[in-house]
mmCIF file of C-alpha atoms in Angstrom:
data_model
loop_
_atom_site.group_PDB
_atom_site.id
_atom_site.type_symbol
_atom_site.label_atom_id
_atom_site.label_comp_id
_atom_site.label_asym_id
_atom_site.label_seq_id
_atom_site.Cartn_x
_atom_site.Cartn_y
_atom_site.Cartn_z
ATOM 1 C CA UNK A 1 0.000 0.000 0.000
ATOM 2 C CA UNK A 2 2.776 2.447 0.903
ATOM 3 C CA UNK A 3 4.631 1.590 -2.322
ATOM 4 C CA UNK A 4 1.516 2.240 -4.409
ATOM 5 C CA UNK A 5 0.871 5.521 -2.597
ATOM 6 C CA UNK A 6 4.482 6.638 -3.089
ATOM 7 C CA UNK A 7 4.294 5.817 -6.795
ATOM 8 C CA UNK A 8 1.049 7.779 -7.115
ATOM 9 C CA UNK A 9 2.566 10.821 -5.371
ATOM 10 C CA UNK A 10 5.705 10.615 -7.519
ATOM 11 C CA UNK A 11 3.588 10.356 -10.658
ATOM 12 C CA UNK A 12 1.513 13.378 -9.657
ATOM 13 C CA UNK A 13 4.601 15.466 -9.000
ATOM 14 C CA UNK A 14 6.129 14.482 -12.325
ATOM 15 C CA UNK A 15 3.019 15.459 -14.257
ATOM 16 C CA UNK A 16 2.927 18.830 -12.535
ATOM 17 C CA UNK A 17 6.622 19.476 -12.974
ATOM 18 C CA UNK A 18 7.260 18.532 -16.581
ATOM 19 C CA UNK A 19 4.372 17.369 -18.701
ATOM 20 C CA UNK A 20 2.308 20.543 -18.419
ATOM 21 C CA UNK A 21 5.240 22.942 -18.617
ATOM 22 C CA UNK A 22 4.613 23.870 -22.244
ATOM 23 C CA UNK A 23 0.877 24.351 -21.681
ATOM 24 C CA UNK A 24 1.607 26.536 -18.683
ATOM 25 C CA UNK A 25 4.054 28.617 -20.726
ATOM 26 C CA UNK A 26 1.550 29.156 -23.552
ATOM 27 C CA UNK A 27 -1.230 30.057 -21.104
ATOM 28 C CA UNK A 28 0.997 32.510 -19.222
ATOM 29 C CA UNK A 29 1.719 34.394 -22.456
ATOM 30 C CA UNK A 30 -1.952 35.075 -23.211
ATOM 31 C CA UNK A 31 -1.893 38.263 -21.130
ATOM 32 C CA UNK A 32 1.066 39.638 -23.132
ATOM 33 C CA UNK A 33 -0.955 41.429 -25.795
ATOM 34 C CA UNK A 34 -2.124 44.831 -26.973
ATOM 35 C CA UNK A 35 -5.360 45.582 -28.788
ATOM 36 C CA UNK A 36 -4.243 46.988 -32.137
ATOM 37 C CA UNK A 37 -0.776 45.564 -32.552
ATOM 38 C CA UNK A 38 -0.986 44.275 -36.122
ATOM 39 C CA UNK A 39 -2.375 47.591 -37.367
ATOM 40 C CA UNK A 40 0.503 49.493 -35.758
ATOM 41 C CA UNK A 41 3.380 47.466 -37.229
ATOM 42 C CA UNK A 42 4.304 47.682 -40.907
ATOM 43 C CA UNK A 43 6.730 44.881 -41.703
ATOM 44 C CA UNK A 44 8.651 44.617 -44.955
ATOM 45 C CA UNK A 45 10.492 41.373 -45.599
ATOM 46 C CA UNK A 46 14.189 41.520 -46.468
ATOM 47 C CA UNK A 47 14.789 37.755 -46.556
ATOM 48 C CA UNK A 48 12.184 35.024 -46.391
ATOM 49 C CA UNK A 49 13.468 31.430 -46.511
ATOM 50 C CA UNK A 50 11.059 28.863 -47.906
ATOM 51 C CA UNK A 51 9.635 26.611 -45.218
ATOM 52 C CA UNK A 52 6.933 24.024 -44.729
ATOM 53 C CA UNK A 53 3.516 24.410 -43.091
ATOM 54 C CA UNK A 54 2.944 25.499 -39.496
ATOM 55 C CA UNK A 55 2.484 22.618 -37.052
ATOM 56 C CA UNK A 56 1.043 22.316 -33.545
ATOM 57 C CA UNK A 57 3.007 20.411 -30.912
ATOM 58 C CA UNK A 58 -0.086 20.145 -28.695
ATOM 59 C CA UNK A 59 0.329 19.283 -25.013
ATOM 60 C CA UNK A 60 3.920 18.143 -25.286
ATOM 61 C CA UNK A 61 7.308 19.651 -24.618
ATOM 62 C CA UNK A 62 8.560 18.718 -28.090
ATOM 63 C CA UNK A 63 9.246 22.211 -29.479
ATOM 64 C CA UNK A 64 12.893 21.209 -29.959
ATOM 65 C CA UNK A 65 11.854 18.376 -32.292
ATOM 66 C CA UNK A 66 9.260 20.421 -34.182
ATOM 67 C CA UNK A 67 11.649 23.325 -34.772
ATOM 68 C CA UNK A 68 14.656 21.162 -35.663
ATOM 69 C CA UNK A 69 12.644 19.030 -38.091
ATOM 70 C CA UNK A 70 11.168 22.174 -39.654
ATOM 71 C CA UNK A 71 14.755 23.386 -40.012
ATOM 72 C CA UNK A 72 15.733 20.119 -41.740
ATOM 73 C CA UNK A 73 12.816 20.489 -44.140
ATOM 74 C CA UNK A 74 14.114 23.931 -45.134
ATOM 75 C CA UNK A 75 17.577 22.415 -45.512
ATOM 76 C CA UNK A 76 16.104 19.972 -48.031
ATOM 77 C CA UNK A 77 14.669 22.910 -49.974
ATOM 78 C CA UNK A 78 18.056 24.654 -49.879
ATOM 79 C CA UNK A 79 19.600 21.482 -51.361
ATOM 80 C CA UNK A 80 17.139 21.625 -54.250
ATOM 81 C CA UNK A 81 15.065 18.717 -52.962
ATOM 82 C CA UNK A 82 11.322 18.460 -52.612
ATOM 83 C CA UNK A 83 10.809 18.763 -48.851
ATOM 84 C CA UNK A 84 9.282 15.904 -46.910
ATOM 85 C CA UNK A 85 7.281 16.784 -43.811
ATOM 86 C CA UNK A 86 9.253 14.759 -41.301
ATOM 87 C CA UNK A 87 7.869 13.007 -38.247
ATOM 88 C CA UNK A 88 8.734 15.095 -35.220
ATOM 89 C CA UNK A 89 7.516 12.377 -32.871
ATOM 90 C CA UNK A 90 9.783 9.773 -34.485
ATOM 91 C CA UNK A 91 12.734 11.942 -33.408
ATOM 92 C CA UNK A 92 11.218 12.549 -29.965
ATOM 93 C CA UNK A 93 10.314 8.895 -29.350
ATOM 94 C CA UNK A 94 13.860 7.755 -30.087
ATOM 95 C CA UNK A 95 15.263 10.533 -27.907
ATOM 96 C CA UNK A 96 12.992 9.433 -25.043
ATOM 97 C CA UNK A 97 14.441 5.916 -25.253
ATOM 98 C CA UNK A 98 18.011 7.255 -25.240
ATOM 99 C CA UNK A 99 17.164 9.688 -22.466
ATOM 100 C CA UNK A 100 15.774 6.838 -20.363
ATOM 101 C CA UNK A 101 19.006 4.901 -20.774
ATOM 102 C CA UNK A 102 20.978 7.966 -19.760
ATOM 103 C CA UNK A 103 18.706 8.567 -16.755
ATOM 104 C CA UNK A 104 19.339 5.070 -15.423
ATOM 105 C CA UNK A 105 23.052 5.271 -16.188
ATOM 106 C CA UNK A 106 23.196 8.536 -14.202
ATOM 107 C CA UNK A 107 21.213 7.030 -11.291
ATOM 108 C CA UNK A 108 18.399 9.493 -11.934
ATOM 109 C CA UNK A 109 20.632 12.557 -11.577
ATOM 110 C CA UNK A 110 19.716 14.054 -14.970
ATOM 111 C CA UNK A 111 16.667 15.640 -16.558
ATOM 112 C CA UNK A 112 13.976 13.421 -18.050
ATOM 113 C CA UNK A 113 10.606 14.924 -19.106
ATOM 114 C CA UNK A 114 9.558 15.985 -22.614
ATOM 115 C CA UNK A 115 12.288 18.538 -23.204
ATOM 116 C CA UNK A 116 15.280 18.255 -25.462
ATOM 117 C CA UNK A 117 17.718 20.101 -27.691
ATOM 118 C CA UNK A 118 18.364 20.537 -31.397
ATOM 119 C CA UNK A 119 21.301 18.134 -31.296
ATOM 120 C CA UNK A 120 18.925 15.432 -30.054
ATOM 121 C CA UNK A 121 17.180 15.520 -33.422
ATOM 122 C CA UNK A 122 20.494 15.351 -35.261
ATOM 123 C CA UNK A 123 21.758 12.544 -33.012
ATOM 124 C CA UNK A 124 18.551 10.547 -33.502
ATOM 125 C CA UNK A 125 18.677 11.182 -37.249
ATOM 126 C CA UNK A 126 22.251 9.890 -37.309
ATOM 127 C CA UNK A 127 21.417 6.749 -35.289
ATOM 128 C CA UNK A 128 17.817 5.912 -36.263
ATOM 129 C CA UNK A 129 17.184 7.691 -39.580
ATOM 130 C CA UNK A 130 13.950 9.528 -40.392
ATOM 131 C CA UNK A 131 10.378 8.842 -41.507
ATOM 132 C CA UNK A 132 7.645 11.031 -43.017
ATOM 133 C CA UNK A 133 5.017 12.543 -40.761
ATOM 134 C CA UNK A 134 2.389 10.514 -42.619
ATOM 135 C CA UNK A 135 4.080 7.265 -41.588
ATOM 136 C CA UNK A 136 4.513 7.962 -37.862
ATOM 137 C CA UNK A 137 2.249 10.538 -36.232
ATOM 138 C CA UNK A 138 2.629 9.428 -32.613
ATOM 139 C CA UNK A 139 -1.152 9.668 -32.234
ATOM 140 C CA UNK A 140 -1.773 6.133 -31.070
ATOM 141 C CA UNK A 141 -4.797 6.414 -28.782
ATOM 142 C CA UNK A 142 -7.453 8.479 -30.532
ATOM 143 C CA UNK A 143 -6.254 12.051 -30.013
ATOM 144 C CA UNK A 144 -5.747 14.471 -32.897
ATOM 145 C CA UNK A 145 -2.919 16.340 -31.103
ATOM 146 C CA UNK A 146 -0.039 15.289 -28.869
ATOM 147 C CA UNK A 147 -0.938 14.835 -25.213
ATOM 148 C CA UNK A 148 2.021 13.412 -23.338
ATOM 149 C CA UNK A 149 1.262 13.999 -19.651
ATOM 150 C CA UNK A 150 0.193 10.472 -18.750
ATOM 151 C CA UNK A 151 2.944 8.845 -20.798
ATOM 152 C CA UNK A 152 5.631 11.057 -19.268
ATOM 153 C CA UNK A 153 4.403 10.399 -15.739
ATOM 154 C CA UNK A 154 4.323 6.625 -16.154
ATOM 155 C CA UNK A 155 7.697 6.532 -17.891
ATOM 156 C CA UNK A 156 9.446 8.605 -15.279
ATOM 157 C CA UNK A 157 7.855 6.725 -12.373
ATOM 158 C CA UNK A 158 8.991 3.453 -13.937
ATOM 159 C CA UNK A 159 12.554 4.707 -14.331
ATOM 160 C CA UNK A 160 12.585 6.031 -10.768
ATOM 161 C CA UNK A 161 11.710 2.503 -9.610
ATOM 162 C CA UNK A 162 14.530 1.063 -11.738
ATOM 163 C CA UNK A 163 17.059 3.494 -10.246
ATOM 164 C CA UNK A 164 16.082 2.335 -6.734
ATOM 165 C CA UNK A 165 17.397 -1.082 -7.843
ATOM 166 C CA UNK A 166 15.058 -3.223 -5.703
ATOM 167 C CA UNK A 167 16.652 -6.494 -6.932
ATOM 168 C CA UNK A 168 20.139 -5.343 -5.979
ATOM 169 C CA UNK A 169 21.170 -5.796 -9.616
ATOM 170 C CA UNK A 170 19.474 -4.395 -12.703
ATOM 171 C CA UNK A 171 17.780 -6.872 -14.994
ATOM 172 C CA UNK A 172 17.844 -6.500 -18.805
ATOM 173 C CA UNK A 173 14.052 -6.171 -18.770
ATOM 174 C CA UNK A 174 13.654 -2.633 -17.446
ATOM 175 C CA UNK A 175 14.422 -1.134 -20.842
ATOM 176 C CA UNK A 176 11.815 -3.341 -22.521
ATOM 177 C CA UNK A 177 9.247 -2.187 -19.961
ATOM 178 C CA UNK A 178 10.150 1.481 -20.404
ATOM 179 C CA UNK A 179 10.078 1.267 -24.204
ATOM 180 C CA UNK A 180 6.736 -0.539 -24.034
ATOM 181 C CA UNK A 181 5.249 2.400 -22.094
ATOM 182 C CA UNK A 182 6.403 4.840 -24.763
ATOM 183 C CA UNK A 183 5.243 2.661 -27.644
ATOM 184 C CA UNK A 184 1.842 2.040 -26.080
ATOM 185 C CA UNK A 185 1.198 5.797 -26.305
ATOM 186 C CA UNK A 186 3.117 6.775 -29.449
ATOM 187 C CA UNK A 187 3.034 3.524 -31.400
ATOM 188 C CA UNK A 188 5.898 1.269 -32.432
ATOM 189 C CA UNK A 189 8.267 2.759 -34.972
ATOM 190 C CA UNK A 190 8.144 1.144 -38.431
ATOM 191 C CA UNK A 191 10.946 -1.177 -39.492
ATOM 192 C CA UNK A 192 10.029 -0.424 -43.120
ATOM 193 C CA UNK A 193 7.357 1.545 -44.974
ATOM 194 C CA UNK A 194 6.202 2.538 -48.455
ATOM 195 C CA UNK A 195 6.707 6.089 -49.674
ATOM 196 C CA UNK A 196 5.855 7.222 -53.204
ATOM 197 C CA UNK A 197 5.728 3.634 -54.407
ATOM 198 C CA UNK A 198 9.060 2.546 -52.950
ATOM 199 C CA UNK A 199 9.896 0.640 -49.763
ATOM 200 C CA UNK A 200 12.303 2.227 -47.284
ATOM 201 C CA UNK A 201 13.687 1.661 -43.838
ATOM 202 C CA UNK A 202 14.087 4.780 -41.644
ATOM 203 C CA UNK A 203 17.829 4.600 -42.307
ATOM 204 C CA UNK A 204 17.513 4.299 -46.088
ATOM 205 C CA UNK A 205 14.867 7.031 -46.179
ATOM 206 C CA UNK A 206 17.219 9.415 -44.347
ATOM 207 C CA UNK A 207 20.042 8.593 -46.738
ATOM 208 C CA UNK A 208 18.203 8.425 -50.057
ATOM 209 C CA UNK A 209 15.323 10.898 -49.672
ATOM 210 C CA UNK A 210 16.245 13.412 -46.971
ATOM 211 C CA UNK A 211 19.915 13.307 -47.919
ATOM 212 C CA UNK A 212 21.204 15.420 -45.032
ATOM 213 C CA UNK A 213 24.566 14.775 -43.353
ATOM 214 C CA UNK A 214 24.113 15.221 -39.600
ATOM 215 C CA UNK A 215 27.788 16.139 -39.260
ATOM 216 C CA UNK A 216 27.224 19.334 -41.283
ATOM 217 C CA UNK A 217 25.451 21.058 -38.375
ATOM 218 C CA UNK A 218 26.759 22.922 -35.344
ATOM 219 C CA UNK A 219 25.270 24.731 -32.363
ATOM 220 C CA UNK A 220 26.393 28.147 -31.177
ATOM 221 C CA UNK A 221 25.815 30.125 -27.991
ATOM 222 C CA UNK A 222 27.316 33.196 -26.329
ATOM 223 C CA UNK A 223 28.361 33.311 -22.678
ATOM 224 C CA UNK A 224 30.992 35.487 -21.079
ATOM 225 C CA UNK A 225 32.170 32.801 -18.675
ATOM 226 C CA UNK A 226 33.684 30.588 -21.388
ATOM 227 C CA UNK A 227 36.538 31.251 -23.845
ATOM 228 C CA UNK A 228 35.315 32.563 -27.179
ATOM 229 C CA UNK A 229 35.615 30.398 -30.299
ATOM 230 C CA UNK A 230 35.936 27.216 -28.250
ATOM 231 C CA UNK A 231 33.312 24.604 -27.314
ATOM 232 C CA UNK A 232 31.606 24.130 -23.965
ATOM 233 C CA UNK A 233 28.773 22.088 -22.484
ATOM 234 C CA UNK A 234 25.687 24.311 -22.351
ATOM 235 C CA UNK A 235 24.479 23.886 -18.772
ATOM 236 C CA UNK A 236 20.722 23.841 -19.211
ATOM 237 C CA UNK A 237 18.407 21.088 -17.961
ATOM 238 C CA UNK A 238 17.339 19.912 -21.409
ATOM 239 C CA UNK A 239 20.919 19.228 -22.504
ATOM 240 C CA UNK A 240 20.631 15.733 -21.047
ATOM 241 C CA UNK A 241 23.138 14.431 -23.614
ATOM 242 C CA UNK A 242 25.779 16.961 -22.475
ATOM 243 C CA UNK A 243 26.564 17.956 -26.057
ATOM 244 C CA UNK A 244 28.843 20.909 -26.662
ATOM 245 C CA UNK A 245 28.207 24.227 -28.403
ATOM 246 C CA UNK A 246 30.556 26.852 -29.826
ATOM 247 C CA UNK A 247 30.946 30.158 -28.011
ATOM 248 C CA UNK A 248 30.928 33.519 -29.839
ATOM 249 C CA UNK A 249 30.630 37.148 -28.772
ATOM 250 C CA UNK A 250 27.152 38.580 -28.313
ATOM 251 C CA UNK A 251 27.110 40.694 -31.487
ATOM 252 C CA UNK A 252 28.542 37.801 -33.471
ATOM 253 C CA UNK A 253 25.510 35.726 -32.508
ATOM 254 C CA UNK A 254 23.257 37.920 -34.642
ATOM 255 C CA UNK A 255 25.991 38.345 -37.265
ATOM 256 C CA UNK A 256 26.002 34.552 -37.685
ATOM 257 C CA UNK A 257 22.214 34.486 -38.085
ATOM 258 C CA UNK A 258 22.285 37.383 -40.546
ATOM 259 C CA UNK A 259 24.958 35.755 -42.699
ATOM 260 C CA UNK A 260 23.044 32.484 -42.747
ATOM 261 C CA UNK A 261 19.764 34.112 -43.806
ATOM 262 C CA UNK A 262 21.382 36.251 -46.467
ATOM 263 C CA UNK A 263 23.100 33.105 -47.802
ATOM 264 C CA UNK A 264 19.759 31.307 -48.067
ATOM 265 C CA UNK A 265 20.022 29.202 -44.906
ATOM 266 C CA UNK A 266 17.533 29.163 -42.054
ATOM 267 C CA UNK A 267 18.473 28.789 -38.372
ATOM 268 C CA UNK A 268 17.042 26.775 -35.466
ATOM 269 C CA UNK A 269 16.642 29.015 -32.385
ATOM 270 C CA UNK A 270 16.387 28.053 -28.716
ATOM 271 C CA UNK A 271 15.777 30.499 -25.909
ATOM 272 C CA UNK A 272 13.587 32.169 -23.335
ATOM 273 C CA UNK A 273 10.101 33.366 -24.288
ATOM 274 C CA UNK A 274 8.704 33.976 -20.800
ATOM 275 C CA UNK A 275 9.367 37.725 -20.904
ATOM 276 C CA UNK A 276 6.486 40.188 -20.556
ATOM 277 C CA UNK A 277 7.663 41.699 -23.842
ATOM 278 C CA UNK A 278 7.225 38.462 -25.759
ATOM 279 C CA UNK A 279 3.711 38.368 -27.187
ATOM 280 C CA UNK A 280 2.590 35.180 -28.909
ATOM 281 C CA UNK A 281 -0.825 36.696 -29.628
ATOM 282 C CA UNK A 282 0.608 39.810 -31.303
ATOM 283 C CA UNK A 283 3.626 38.005 -32.759
ATOM 284 C CA UNK A 284 6.239 40.476 -31.491
ATOM 285 C CA UNK A 285 9.175 40.228 -29.053
ATOM 286 C CA UNK A 286 11.561 43.014 -28.033
ATOM 287 C CA UNK A 287 13.667 44.346 -25.123
ATOM 288 C CA UNK A 288 12.110 47.538 -23.714
ATOM 289 C CA UNK A 289 14.231 50.572 -22.940
ATOM 290 C CA UNK A 290 12.423 50.959 -19.611
ATOM 291 C CA UNK A 291 12.074 48.171 -17.049
ATOM 292 C CA UNK A 292 8.593 46.729 -16.644
ATOM 293 C CA UNK A 293 8.393 47.774 -12.995
ATOM 294 C CA UNK A 294 9.043 51.388 -14.004
ATOM 295 C CA UNK A 295 6.285 51.498 -16.642
ATOM 296 C CA UNK A 296 2.919 53.144 -16.146
ATOM 297 C CA UNK A 297 -0.251 51.069 -16.707
ATOM 298 C CA UNK A 298 -0.740 52.960 -19.957
ATOM 299 C CA UNK A 299 2.751 52.085 -21.171
ATOM 300 C CA UNK A 300 2.195 48.424 -20.360
ATOM 301 C CA UNK A 301 -1.114 48.413 -22.226
ATOM 302 C CA UNK A 302 0.617 49.943 -25.249
ATOM 303 C CA UNK A 303 3.645 47.612 -25.283
ATOM 304 C CA UNK A 304 2.879 45.884 -28.581
ATOM 305 C CA UNK A 305 1.076 48.706 -30.378
ATOM 306 C CA UNK A 306 3.850 49.647 -32.770
ATOM 307 C CA UNK A 307 7.664 49.838 -32.588
ATOM 308 C CA UNK A 308 9.249 50.864 -29.276
ATOM 309 C CA UNK A 309 12.713 52.034 -28.253
ATOM 310 C CA UNK A 310 14.902 49.220 -26.994
ATOM 311 C CA UNK A 311 17.674 48.727 -24.478
ATOM 312 C CA UNK A 312 21.106 47.884 -25.870
ATOM 313 C CA UNK A 313 21.904 44.388 -24.615
ATOM 314 C CA UNK A 314 25.437 43.819 -23.320
ATOM 315 C CA UNK A 315 27.416 40.660 -22.641
ATOM 316 C CA UNK A 316 27.109 41.410 -18.923
ATOM 317 C CA UNK A 317 23.300 41.635 -19.154
ATOM 318 C CA UNK A 318 23.132 38.400 -21.079
ATOM 319 C CA UNK A 319 25.384 36.484 -18.690
ATOM 320 C CA UNK A 320 23.539 37.814 -15.618
ATOM 321 C CA UNK A 321 20.150 36.778 -17.053
ATOM 322 C CA UNK A 322 21.475 33.282 -17.735
ATOM 323 C CA UNK A 323 22.975 33.006 -14.248
ATOM 324 C CA UNK A 324 19.893 34.191 -12.360
ATOM 325 C CA UNK A 325 17.354 32.038 -14.269
ATOM 326 C CA UNK A 326 15.645 34.931 -16.055
ATOM 327 C CA UNK A 327 16.962 33.398 -19.271
ATOM 328 C CA UNK A 328 16.100 29.702 -19.383
ATOM 329 C CA UNK A 329 15.715 27.146 -22.157
ATOM 330 C CA UNK A 330 11.956 27.587 -22.529
ATOM 331 C CA UNK A 331 11.343 26.992 -26.176
ATOM 332 C CA UNK A 332 12.683 26.103 -29.614
ATOM 333 C CA UNK A 333 11.607 27.785 -32.860
ATOM 334 C CA UNK A 334 12.794 28.200 -36.452
ATOM 335 C CA UNK A 335 14.189 31.486 -37.816
ATOM 336 C CA UNK A 336 13.151 31.705 -41.469
ATOM 337 C CA UNK A 337 13.738 35.317 -42.435
ATOM 338 C CA UNK A 338 14.578 38.939 -41.772
ATOM 339 C CA UNK A 339 12.150 41.864 -41.857
ATOM 340 C CA UNK A 340 12.081 45.618 -41.133
ATOM 341 C CA UNK A 341 9.395 47.689 -39.461
ATOM 342 C CA UNK A 342 8.390 51.182 -40.592
ATOM 343 C CA UNK A 343 11.277 52.736 -38.615
ATOM 344 C CA UNK A 344 13.891 50.530 -40.295
ATOM 345 C CA UNK A 345 14.486 48.322 -37.249
ATOM 346 C CA UNK A 346 15.283 44.702 -38.141
ATOM 347 C CA UNK A 347 13.432 41.680 -36.804
ATOM 348 C CA UNK A 348 13.858 37.977 -37.366
ATOM 349 C CA UNK A 349 10.876 36.152 -38.851
ATOM 350 C CA UNK A 350 10.319 33.134 -36.632
ATOM 351 C CA UNK A 351 8.211 30.045 -37.289
ATOM 352 C CA UNK A 352 6.583 28.588 -34.173
ATOM 353 C CA UNK A 353 4.896 25.229 -33.462
ATOM 354 C CA UNK A 354 1.817 26.409 -31.555
ATOM 355 C CA UNK A 355 -0.599 26.343 -34.474
ATOM 356 C CA UNK A 356 -1.905 29.357 -36.400
ATOM 357 C CA UNK A 357 -3.864 31.166 -33.693
ATOM 358 C CA UNK A 358 -1.837 34.386 -33.438
ATOM 359 C CA UNK A 359 -1.896 37.590 -35.499
ATOM 360 C CA UNK A 360 0.639 36.263 -38.026
ATOM 361 C CA UNK A 361 -0.801 32.748 -38.490
ATOM 362 C CA UNK A 362 1.938 30.918 -36.610
ATOM 363 C CA UNK A 363 4.887 33.258 -37.257
ATOM 364 C CA UNK A 364 6.281 36.072 -35.123
ATOM 365 C CA UNK A 365 8.851 38.866 -35.246
ATOM 366 C CA UNK A 366 11.748 39.036 -32.763
ATOM 367 C CA UNK A 367 14.111 41.988 -32.602
ATOM 368 C CA UNK A 368 17.856 41.467 -32.727
ATOM 369 C CA UNK A 369 18.214 42.807 -29.186
ATOM 370 C CA UNK A 370 15.730 40.196 -27.950
ATOM 371 C CA UNK A 371 17.712 37.475 -29.719
ATOM 372 C CA UNK A 372 20.972 38.738 -28.206
ATOM 373 C CA UNK A 373 19.421 38.777 -24.757
ATOM 374 C CA UNK A 374 17.306 35.625 -24.695
ATOM 375 C CA UNK A 375 18.976 33.057 -26.943
ATOM 376 C CA UNK A 376 20.296 29.925 -25.274
ATOM 377 C CA UNK A 377 21.664 28.470 -28.513
ATOM 378 C CA UNK A 378 21.190 28.239 -32.270
ATOM 379 C CA UNK A 379 21.808 25.445 -34.766
ATOM 380 C CA UNK A 380 22.813 25.958 -38.392
ATOM 381 C CA UNK A 381 24.617 24.431 -41.320
ATOM 382 C CA UNK A 382 28.388 24.971 -41.184
ATOM 383 C CA UNK A 383 28.172 26.175 -44.794
ATOM 384 C CA UNK A 384 26.085 29.116 -43.567
ATOM 385 C CA UNK A 385 29.044 30.565 -41.626
ATOM 386 C CA UNK A 386 31.061 33.422 -43.061
ATOM 387 C CA UNK A 387 34.651 32.481 -43.980
ATOM 388 C CA UNK A 388 35.896 34.596 -41.082
ATOM 389 C CA UNK A 389 33.649 32.882 -38.520
ATOM 390 C CA UNK A 390 34.401 29.427 -39.898
ATOM 391 C CA UNK A 391 38.090 30.208 -39.464
ATOM 392 C CA UNK A 392 37.558 31.423 -35.875
ATOM 393 C CA UNK A 393 35.631 28.292 -34.955
ATOM 394 C CA UNK A 394 37.969 26.035 -36.963
ATOM 395 C CA UNK A 395 35.133 24.258 -38.741
#
């Protein structure tokens, strides 16, 4: 009885802590809006990279997989290929299996949950291949959108029991049990499938149809505490694989993005979107010149009604925000272009995975100062680097 009660309590805590995190984030952003925002901004596109349709990740923390797979689809277009809408949940499911192994190996002292990083998609692509969205939706129990709370709770409770090692020695069966939980919710991954009249395995589909080399991609961040132009482990909870990223100066972060876009490459973006000046509804994010606590009620109500003056973000500001948890790894999205407002200020055009319910039908505009301040990391093709940056990073 006590064991059952403990498992129930653990399961409840896990659901509250991880599975609803994305829903809570989306709901918290609903108040960040102004009445006539779209009328007050006049955007003119400078660069707009071709990309596939807007998706909806539903009640799951799989933004990292949605954004990275969207990025890969644009990479296919850049290569001159017809893009395939890739299964985001195929990447996530395989990452969950690997994450479970890592969790047990680390005696539970590592993040589990739904979250992940861009390199997880590349690592899963390298190891497991890829499948079309039409072949593996992950909707295995009657829902039309992802809903991962129950699955995540059961999986993590099972792994917590494994880590306690009640037999005194781990059996080989725990992994079968854990994988069975995942597959009962998401469905078993296909060993082979038909696509456009030809049979593929996930590995052959990745090689012959997608055609992307996972080794062509790097991640970049910017933190004062590490040497520039070297690699470091980005210490955020969702980096459960402990992969490394390159470090560049704060202004070089946006220089790298600009060079990529102007060379026809899109960029996967990870960062913090919990700021009061990030509006999903209005599709605008910026860094205000005045602190929120110093604003009048009228100024707050007018935040997204047209362009506003911004603070100049420094390396010290960025590092402090990362250190004090005001910049966290909330969300992953896909930068697909560059635009200017009526004052000439530049914004990145960003593709989200929350459906098409906002003012810009699933896209939003983030200023360069916001990106400098709130980015945790970006992923891009090494070919998108300028010769000077490639030389600095030695790639």
